[in-house]
Each structure stands twice: as structure tokens, then as C-alpha cells.
């Protein structure tokens, strides 16, 4: 099976309040993005990894991350876009014709495990589209931005928090991005673009340790997890 991994890492990282952009921030002595790429590279089906980074920072990524890694898979560092969706779309245009599945995994999720990557990939191979997700632990509600009051409480039993990896048949994710572009639809993940085509996306049980590093607290949590847990690779 031929899998290309797209690792969006082109966010501005404003919520980290850091001088360095998020992919290059140190997590136990190594850039966050380096941890993410290392784990993806342990999956033998992934033969090509495309990393959209903040435009103009391709050389920085090369110096800070790639020069410290020796990867089995072929790597392309490319310019990302203004939104995550645009970054992924840029990367999709670089996927080889021979690729069967496209796996999309946030550069900011360095604690993903190899078994989870493999499970999502196997599910996409048989069912076209799969995403990792975990059941919501807290009650989730909609709040009006006008007056900061609750407008709708949602039933927790059917709510999941979407994670990555998300894996799709190549033709499907290309079509989903094209359709979103044509319709001016903006989503915050790729599964939602596939869902709006009416194609079911299989949910695979993710992990509460597969966090997206977004704020400084997440970095502390990730360091604690890395120090104290055994991560199966
Ligand atoms: O913004 P969000 O937290 O959803 O970002 C998830 C991932 O998407 C991060 O790894 C971030 O670097 C990436 N991203 C991107 N291009 C953007 C915005 C976010 O590749 N313009």
C-alpha cells in the first residue's frame, strides 16, 4: 500500500505566545515537528511525507528539523497557506499519481502512536475515509458571542473530539478539497470536507494523550506525558 503523509505545520502559532513558531519549539530538547515526523517515519507504508510550513520558513525547517533527522521516507517541505485547509490543499497538489492513500496528521500532535496511525490507515483502505477521535469528557455547549450566554447544550453521549491522523483514498480527499474550494466552504479539518460530500468517515478510537499542542499549558502536559508514559512506537 502506498501512503503519502501530509503534515500541516504552517500555523502562525499565536496562541503559544512564543518567539519561535510552534514546529521549532523544543519538546524535551527536540523541535515539536521532529517528534511528529520521527513517529510517522516508523510506519513502513508511508513512503512520502509532505510538510507545508509557514511561507518563507522552508529553509528554517530544513535547518531546525530536517538536518537533525535521517528519514526513510522521501520528504518535501513546501509553503503552506493562510488556513490549514489551504496548506493541505497545497500539499495535495504534490501527491504522486501512484499514491493510494493520503494520511493527514497535524505537525502539532507529536504524541501520536504508531498503532493509531496504522489502525486509521487500515480503516481507510477498506472504508475510504477514517479519522481518530475520542469521546468528549466534558459537557460541550454553544455560547452566543453577542451576550456570552448558552444558546444550546449538546448531548454528550454522541459528541467526539476529532483528532488526526485522518486517512482517505487519494481521489476522495482531492475531490473533497476541490468541492470545498468551489463552494467557498471552510472547515477546520479534512474529515468535515469529506463528510459534506455524503461519504461516511469511520471513527477510530484515538487517545487522550494524542494532544494538539496549541498553548503553553499543552507543552507542559506533553513534556510530562513524554517523560512518564511509555509510547509504543
Ligand atoms: O490551527 P490549528 O490548531 O487547527 O492547526 C492544526 C495544524 O494545522 C497545526 O499543525 C498547524 O501548524 C497547521 N496549520 C497549517 N496552516 C495554517 C494553519 C494551521 O498548516 N495556515
Coordinates of C-alpha atoms in Angstrom, one line a residue, residues 11-124:
X11 CA 0.2 27.8 11.5
X12 CA 1.3 31.1 12.9
X13 CA 1.2 29.6 16.5
X14 CA -0.1 32.9 18.0
X15 CA -1.7 31.0 20.9
X16 CA 1.7 29.8 22.0
X17 CA 2.9 33.3 22.6
X18 CA 6.4 32.3 21.6
X19 CA 9.1 34.0 19.5
X20 CA 9.7 30.7 17.7
X21 CA 6.9 29.3 15.5
X22 CA 5.4 26.1 17.0
X23 CA 7.1 23.4 14.9
X24 CA 10.5 24.6 16.1
X25 CA 9.7 25.0 19.8
X26 CA 11.6 22.5 22.0
X27 CA 9.8 19.5 23.5
X28 CA 12.3 17.7 25.7
X29 CA 15.2 19.1 23.7
X30 CA 13.9 18.4 20.2
X31 CA 11.6 20.5 17.9
X32 CA 7.9 19.5 18.2
X33 CA 7.8 18.8 14.4
X34 CA 10.8 16.5 14.6
X35 CA 9.0 14.3 17.1
X36 CA 6.0 14.1 14.8
X37 CA 8.0 13.2 11.7
X38 CA 10.0 10.6 13.5
X39 CA 6.9 8.7 14.6
X40 CA 5.3 8.9 11.1
X41 CA 8.5 7.6 9.6
X42 CA 8.3 4.4 11.6
X43 CA 5.2 3.4 9.6
X44 CA 6.5 1.4 6.7
X45 CA 3.6 2.1 4.3
X46 CA 4.4 5.8 4.4
X47 CA 6.8 6.4 1.6
X48 CA 6.4 10.2 1.1
X49 CA 5.9 13.0 3.6
X50 CA 4.9 16.5 2.6
X51 CA 5.3 19.3 5.2
X52 CA 3.6 22.6 4.5
X53 CA 5.4 25.3 6.6
X54 CA 4.9 29.0 7.2
X55 CA 5.7 30.6 3.8
X56 CA 9.3 31.7 3.7
X57 CA 10.3 29.4 6.5
X58 CA 11.2 26.4 4.3
X59 CA 14.9 26.9 4.9
X60 CA 14.4 27.3 8.7
X61 CA 12.5 24.0 8.7
X62 CA 15.4 22.4 6.9
X63 CA 17.9 23.7 9.4
X64 CA 16.0 23.2 12.6
X65 CA 14.3 19.9 11.9
X66 CA 15.4 18.1 8.7
X67 CA 19.1 18.4 9.3
X68 CA 18.7 16.6 12.6
X69 CA 16.7 13.7 11.2
X70 CA 17.5 10.8 8.9
X71 CA 14.2 9.6 7.4
X72 CA 13.4 6.6 5.4
X73 CA 10.5 8.3 3.5
X74 CA 11.0 11.0 0.9
X75 CA 10.4 14.4 2.3
X76 CA 9.1 17.7 0.7
X77 CA 9.0 20.9 2.6
X78 CA 6.6 23.3 0.9
X79 CA 5.0 26.7 1.5
X80 CA 1.7 26.4 3.4
X81 CA -1.3 28.7 3.0
X82 CA -3.3 31.2 5.1
X83 CA -5.5 28.5 6.5
X84 CA -4.9 24.9 7.5
X85 CA -7.2 23.9 4.6
X86 CA -5.1 25.8 2.1
X87 CA -1.9 24.3 3.5
X88 CA -3.3 20.8 3.0
X89 CA -4.6 21.8 -0.5
X90 CA -1.1 23.0 -1.5
X91 CA 0.3 19.7 -0.3
X92 CA -2.3 17.6 -2.2
X93 CA -1.1 19.1 -5.4
X94 CA 2.3 17.5 -4.7
X95 CA 1.0 13.9 -4.1
X96 CA 2.3 11.4 -6.7
X97 CA -0.2 9.7 -9.1
X98 CA 0.9 6.3 -7.7
X99 CA -0.2 7.2 -4.2
X100 CA -3.2 5.2 -2.9
X101 CA -4.0 6.7 0.5
X102 CA -3.4 10.2 1.9
X103 CA -2.8 10.5 5.6
X104 CA -3.1 13.9 7.2
X105 CA -1.6 14.5 10.6
X106 CA -1.1 17.8 12.4
X107 CA 2.6 18.7 12.9
X108 CA 1.5 19.9 16.3
X109 CA 0.5 16.4 17.5
X110 CA 3.8 14.8 18.4
X111 CA 2.5 12.2 20.8
X112 CA 0.6 10.1 18.2
X113 CA 1.3 6.4 18.3
X114 CA 2.3 4.0 15.5
X115 CA -0.6 1.6 16.3
X116 CA -3.1 4.5 15.9
X117 CA -1.6 5.6 12.6
X118 CA -1.8 2.0 11.4
X119 CA -5.3 1.5 12.5
X120 CA -6.6 4.7 10.8
X121 CA -4.7 3.7 7.6
X122 CA -6.2 0.1 7.6
X123 CA -9.7 1.5 8.1
X124 CA -9.3 4.0 5.2

